Short mmCIF file of C-alpha atoms in Angstrom, two decimals:
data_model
loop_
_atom_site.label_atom_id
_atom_site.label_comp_id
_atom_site.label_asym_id
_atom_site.label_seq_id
_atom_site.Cartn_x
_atom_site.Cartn_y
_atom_site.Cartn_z
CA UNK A 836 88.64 79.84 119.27
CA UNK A 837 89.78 83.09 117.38
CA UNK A 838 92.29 82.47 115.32
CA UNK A 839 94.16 84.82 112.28
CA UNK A 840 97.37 83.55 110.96
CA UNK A 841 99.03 85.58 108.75
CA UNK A 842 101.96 84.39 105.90
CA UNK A 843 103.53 85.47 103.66
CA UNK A 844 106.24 88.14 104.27
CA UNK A 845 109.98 87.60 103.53
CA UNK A 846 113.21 89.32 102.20
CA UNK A 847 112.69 91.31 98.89
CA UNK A 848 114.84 93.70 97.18
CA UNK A 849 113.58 97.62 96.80
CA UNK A 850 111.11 97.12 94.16
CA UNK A 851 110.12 93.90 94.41
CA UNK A 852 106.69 92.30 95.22
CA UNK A 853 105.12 90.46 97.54
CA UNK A 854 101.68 88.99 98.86
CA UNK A 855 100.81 88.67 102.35
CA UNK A 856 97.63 86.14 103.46
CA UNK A 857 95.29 85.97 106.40
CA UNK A 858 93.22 82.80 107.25
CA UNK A 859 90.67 83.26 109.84
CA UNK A 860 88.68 81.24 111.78
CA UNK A 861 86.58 80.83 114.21
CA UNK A 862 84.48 84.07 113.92
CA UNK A 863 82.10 85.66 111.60
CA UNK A 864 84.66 86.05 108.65
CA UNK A 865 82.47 87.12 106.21
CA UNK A 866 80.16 89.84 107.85
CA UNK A 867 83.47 91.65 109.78
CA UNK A 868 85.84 94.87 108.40
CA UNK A 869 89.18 93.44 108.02
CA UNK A 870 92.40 95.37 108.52
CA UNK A 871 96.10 95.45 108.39
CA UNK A 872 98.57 96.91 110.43
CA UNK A 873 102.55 97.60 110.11
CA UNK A 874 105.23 98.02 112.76
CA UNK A 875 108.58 98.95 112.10
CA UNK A 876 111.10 97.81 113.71
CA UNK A 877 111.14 99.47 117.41
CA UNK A 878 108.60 101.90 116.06
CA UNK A 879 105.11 102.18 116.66
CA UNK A 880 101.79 101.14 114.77
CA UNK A 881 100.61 102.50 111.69
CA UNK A 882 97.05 101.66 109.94
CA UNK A 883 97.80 100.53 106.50
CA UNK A 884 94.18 99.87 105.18
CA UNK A 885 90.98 98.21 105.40
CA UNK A 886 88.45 96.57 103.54
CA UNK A 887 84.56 96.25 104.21
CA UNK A 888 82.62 93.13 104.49
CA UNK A 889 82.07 92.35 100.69
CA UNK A 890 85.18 93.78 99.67
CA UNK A 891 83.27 96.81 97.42
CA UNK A 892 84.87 99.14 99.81
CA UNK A 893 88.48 99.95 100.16
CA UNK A 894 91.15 102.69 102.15
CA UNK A 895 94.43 103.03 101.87
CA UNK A 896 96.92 105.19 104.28
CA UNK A 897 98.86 107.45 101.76
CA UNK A 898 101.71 106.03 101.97
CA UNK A 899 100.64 102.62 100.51
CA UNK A 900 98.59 104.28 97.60
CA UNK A 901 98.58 103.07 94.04
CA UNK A 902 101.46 100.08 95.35
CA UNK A 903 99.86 98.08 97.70
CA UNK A 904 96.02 96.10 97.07
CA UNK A 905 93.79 94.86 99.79
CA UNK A 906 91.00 92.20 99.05
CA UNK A 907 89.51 89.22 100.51
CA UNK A 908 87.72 86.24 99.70
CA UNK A 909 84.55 85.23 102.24
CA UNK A 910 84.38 82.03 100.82
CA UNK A 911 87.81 80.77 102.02
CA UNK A 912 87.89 83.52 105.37
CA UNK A 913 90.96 84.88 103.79
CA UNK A 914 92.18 88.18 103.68
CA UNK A 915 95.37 88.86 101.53
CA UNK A 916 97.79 92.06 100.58
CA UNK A 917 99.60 92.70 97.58
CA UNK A 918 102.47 94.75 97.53
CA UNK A 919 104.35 96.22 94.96
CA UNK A 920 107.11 98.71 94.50
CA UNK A 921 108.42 97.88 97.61
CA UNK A 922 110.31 100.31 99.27
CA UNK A 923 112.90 100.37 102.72
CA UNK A 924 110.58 102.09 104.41
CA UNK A 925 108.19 99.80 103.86
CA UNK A 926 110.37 97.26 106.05
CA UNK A 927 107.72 96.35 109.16
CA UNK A 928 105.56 93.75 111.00
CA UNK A 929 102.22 93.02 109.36
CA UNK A 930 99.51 92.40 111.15
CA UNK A 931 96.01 91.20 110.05
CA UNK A 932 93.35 92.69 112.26
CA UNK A 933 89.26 92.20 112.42
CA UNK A 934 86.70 94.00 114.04
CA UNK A 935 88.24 97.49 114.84
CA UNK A 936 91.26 95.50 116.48
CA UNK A 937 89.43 93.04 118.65
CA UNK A 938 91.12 90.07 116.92
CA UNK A 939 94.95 89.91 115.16
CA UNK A 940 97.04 87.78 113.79
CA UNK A 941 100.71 87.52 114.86
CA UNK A 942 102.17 89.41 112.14
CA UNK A 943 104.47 88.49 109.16
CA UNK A 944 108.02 90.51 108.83
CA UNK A 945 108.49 91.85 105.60
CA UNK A 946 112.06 93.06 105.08
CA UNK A 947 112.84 95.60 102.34
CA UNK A 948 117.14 95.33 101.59
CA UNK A 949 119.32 95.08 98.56
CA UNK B 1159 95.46 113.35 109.64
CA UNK B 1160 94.19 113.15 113.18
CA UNK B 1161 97.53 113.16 115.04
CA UNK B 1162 97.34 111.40 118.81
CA UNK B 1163 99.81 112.66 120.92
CA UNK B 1164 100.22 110.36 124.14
CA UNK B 1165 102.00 111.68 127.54
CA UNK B 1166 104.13 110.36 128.91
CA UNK B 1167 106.38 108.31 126.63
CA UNK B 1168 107.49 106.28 129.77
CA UNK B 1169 105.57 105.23 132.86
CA UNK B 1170 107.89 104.08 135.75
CA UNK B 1171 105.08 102.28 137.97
CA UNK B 1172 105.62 100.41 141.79
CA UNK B 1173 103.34 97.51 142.06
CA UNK B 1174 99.97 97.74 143.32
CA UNK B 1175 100.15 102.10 142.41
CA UNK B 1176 97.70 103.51 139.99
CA UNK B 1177 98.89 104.51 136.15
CA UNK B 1178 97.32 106.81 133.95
CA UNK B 1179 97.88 107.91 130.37
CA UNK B 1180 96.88 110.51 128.20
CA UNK B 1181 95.68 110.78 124.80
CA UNK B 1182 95.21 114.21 122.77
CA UNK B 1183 93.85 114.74 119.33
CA UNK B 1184 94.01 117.40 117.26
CA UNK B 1185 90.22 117.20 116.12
CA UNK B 1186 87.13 115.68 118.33
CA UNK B 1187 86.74 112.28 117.68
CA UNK B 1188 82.52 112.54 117.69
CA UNK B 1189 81.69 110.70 114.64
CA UNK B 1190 78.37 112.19 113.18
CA UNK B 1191 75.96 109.84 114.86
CA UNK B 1192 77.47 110.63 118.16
CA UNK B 1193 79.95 107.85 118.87
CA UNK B 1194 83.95 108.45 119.70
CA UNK B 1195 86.06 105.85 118.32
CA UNK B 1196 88.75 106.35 120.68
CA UNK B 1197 90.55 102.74 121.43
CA UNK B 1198 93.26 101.57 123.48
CA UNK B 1199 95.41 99.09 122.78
CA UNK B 1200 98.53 96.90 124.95
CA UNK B 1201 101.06 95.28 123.41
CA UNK B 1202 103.18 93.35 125.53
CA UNK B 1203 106.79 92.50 124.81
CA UNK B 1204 107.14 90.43 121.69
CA UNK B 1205 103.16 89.92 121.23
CA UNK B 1206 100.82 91.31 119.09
CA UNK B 1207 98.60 93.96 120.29
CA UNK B 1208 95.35 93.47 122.03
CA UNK B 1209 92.15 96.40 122.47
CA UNK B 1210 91.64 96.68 126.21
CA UNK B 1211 89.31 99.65 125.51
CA UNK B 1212 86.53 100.56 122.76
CA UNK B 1213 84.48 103.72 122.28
CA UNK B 1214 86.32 105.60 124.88
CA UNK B 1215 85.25 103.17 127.47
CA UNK B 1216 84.11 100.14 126.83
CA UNK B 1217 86.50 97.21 128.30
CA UNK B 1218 86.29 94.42 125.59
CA UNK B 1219 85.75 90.71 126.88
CA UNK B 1220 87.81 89.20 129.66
CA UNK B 1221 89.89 92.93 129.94
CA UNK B 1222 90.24 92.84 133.77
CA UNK B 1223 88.04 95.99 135.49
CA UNK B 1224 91.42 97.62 136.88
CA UNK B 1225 91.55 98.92 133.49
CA UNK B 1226 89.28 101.92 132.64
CA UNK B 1227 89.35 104.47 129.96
CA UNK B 1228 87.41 108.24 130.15
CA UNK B 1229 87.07 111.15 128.26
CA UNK B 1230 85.60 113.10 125.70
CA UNK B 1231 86.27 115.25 122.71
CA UNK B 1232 89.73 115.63 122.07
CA UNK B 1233 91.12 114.53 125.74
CA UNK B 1234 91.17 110.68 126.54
CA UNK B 1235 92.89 109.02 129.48
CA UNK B 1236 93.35 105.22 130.52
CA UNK B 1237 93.68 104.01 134.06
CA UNK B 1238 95.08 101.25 135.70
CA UNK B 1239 93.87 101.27 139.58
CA UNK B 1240 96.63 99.03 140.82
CA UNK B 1241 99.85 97.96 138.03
CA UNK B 1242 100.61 94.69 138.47
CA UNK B 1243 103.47 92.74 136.94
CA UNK B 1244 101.67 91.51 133.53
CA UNK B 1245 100.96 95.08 132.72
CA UNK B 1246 103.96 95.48 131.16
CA UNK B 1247 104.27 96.82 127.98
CA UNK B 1248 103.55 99.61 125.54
CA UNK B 1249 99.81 100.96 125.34
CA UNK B 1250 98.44 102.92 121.75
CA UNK B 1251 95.54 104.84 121.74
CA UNK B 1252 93.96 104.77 117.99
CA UNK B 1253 91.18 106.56 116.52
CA UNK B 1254 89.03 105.27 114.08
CA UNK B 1255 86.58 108.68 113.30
CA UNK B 1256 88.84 109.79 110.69
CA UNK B 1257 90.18 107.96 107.84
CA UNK B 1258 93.34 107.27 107.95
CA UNK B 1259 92.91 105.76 111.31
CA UNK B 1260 95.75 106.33 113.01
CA UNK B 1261 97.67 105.65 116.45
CA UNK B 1262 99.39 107.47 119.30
CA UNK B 1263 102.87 107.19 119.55
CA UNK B 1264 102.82 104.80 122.22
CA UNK B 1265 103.47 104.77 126.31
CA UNK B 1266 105.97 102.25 128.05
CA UNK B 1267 104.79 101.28 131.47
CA UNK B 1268 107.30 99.21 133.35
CA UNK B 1269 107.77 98.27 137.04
CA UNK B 1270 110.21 100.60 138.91
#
């Protein structure tokens, strides 16, 4: 069975940090593009970036550039997200996604408030 | 950016009727070797979202065949032959030709 969990998110003041984590199982991990997508809060989806199969290859949406970091590590099917200089608007639902959105995690809410 | 703009924003449905939604971008989705990466996506209320619909119109595994998607270009549609009850919920198009990726604003079907 296909199965992406994803941790990580929390309450963090404007500025702050944090580092989101995917573990996958039960498909081919290591050979698939990886993804993650944000909803806001009774808003619709927004691509945040992607990664290729050995990581050389990265995209960002705008937004996100310079702040946030996507990489992943085949050997333990993990796919993780660092964010920094969090911002409000930033506030959303993260979901990890594989294969062009064939599999997805069920999100982790990351809430961005003084 | 590729911007999707979906019609309509809300689909009023009576079981058993057909549904269809629309899907406009403002550049063709042909990638250069000849594929459209046109997807559709449902997300039911308070689940993540699930692709129905790849390349245009591909169903993915165990996507039940009342489902269909067409098109070409820059005009896509989805179809659902007859609604029924678990079809509730909000459907995305997304493109992945163009980087960013990005999504249409969504379309709410619900039962009248």
């Amino acid at each position: 069975e296909v199965q992406l969990v994803d941790s990580g998110g929390g309450l963090v003041q404007p500025g702050g940090s944090l580092r989101l984590s995917c573990a996958a199982s039960g498909f081919a991990f290591s050979i698939s593009w990886m993804h993650w997508i944000r909803q806001a809060p009774g808003k619709g989806l927004e691509w945040v970036a992607h990664i290729n199969p050995d990581g050389s290859r990265r995209y960002y949406v705008d937004s996100i550039k310079g702040r946030f970091a996507v990489s992943r590590d085949n050997a333990k099917n993990s796919l993780h997200l660092e964010m920094n200089s969090l911002r409000a608007d930033d506030t959303a639902v993260y979901y990890c996604t594989g294969d062009g959105g064939v599999y997805w995690g069920q999100g982790t809410l990351v809430t961005v408030s003084s | 950016d590729v911007v999707l703009t979906q019609s309509p924003l809300s689909l009023p449905v009576t079981l058993g009727q057909p549904a269809s939604i629309s899907c406009r971008s403002t550049q063709s989705l042909v990638y250069g070797d000849g594929n459209t990466f046109l997807s559709w996506f449902q997300q039911r209320p308070g689940q993540s979202p699930r692709r129905l619909i790849n390349k245009v119109s591909n169903r993915d595994s165990g996507v039940p065949d009342r489902f269909s998607g067409s098109g070409s270009g820059t005009d896509f549609t989805l179809k659902i032959s007859r609604v029924e009850a678990e079809d509730v919920g909000v459907y995305y198009c997304m493109q992945h030709t163009h980087w960013p990726h990005t999504f249409g604003g969504g379309t709410k079907v619900e039962i009248k």
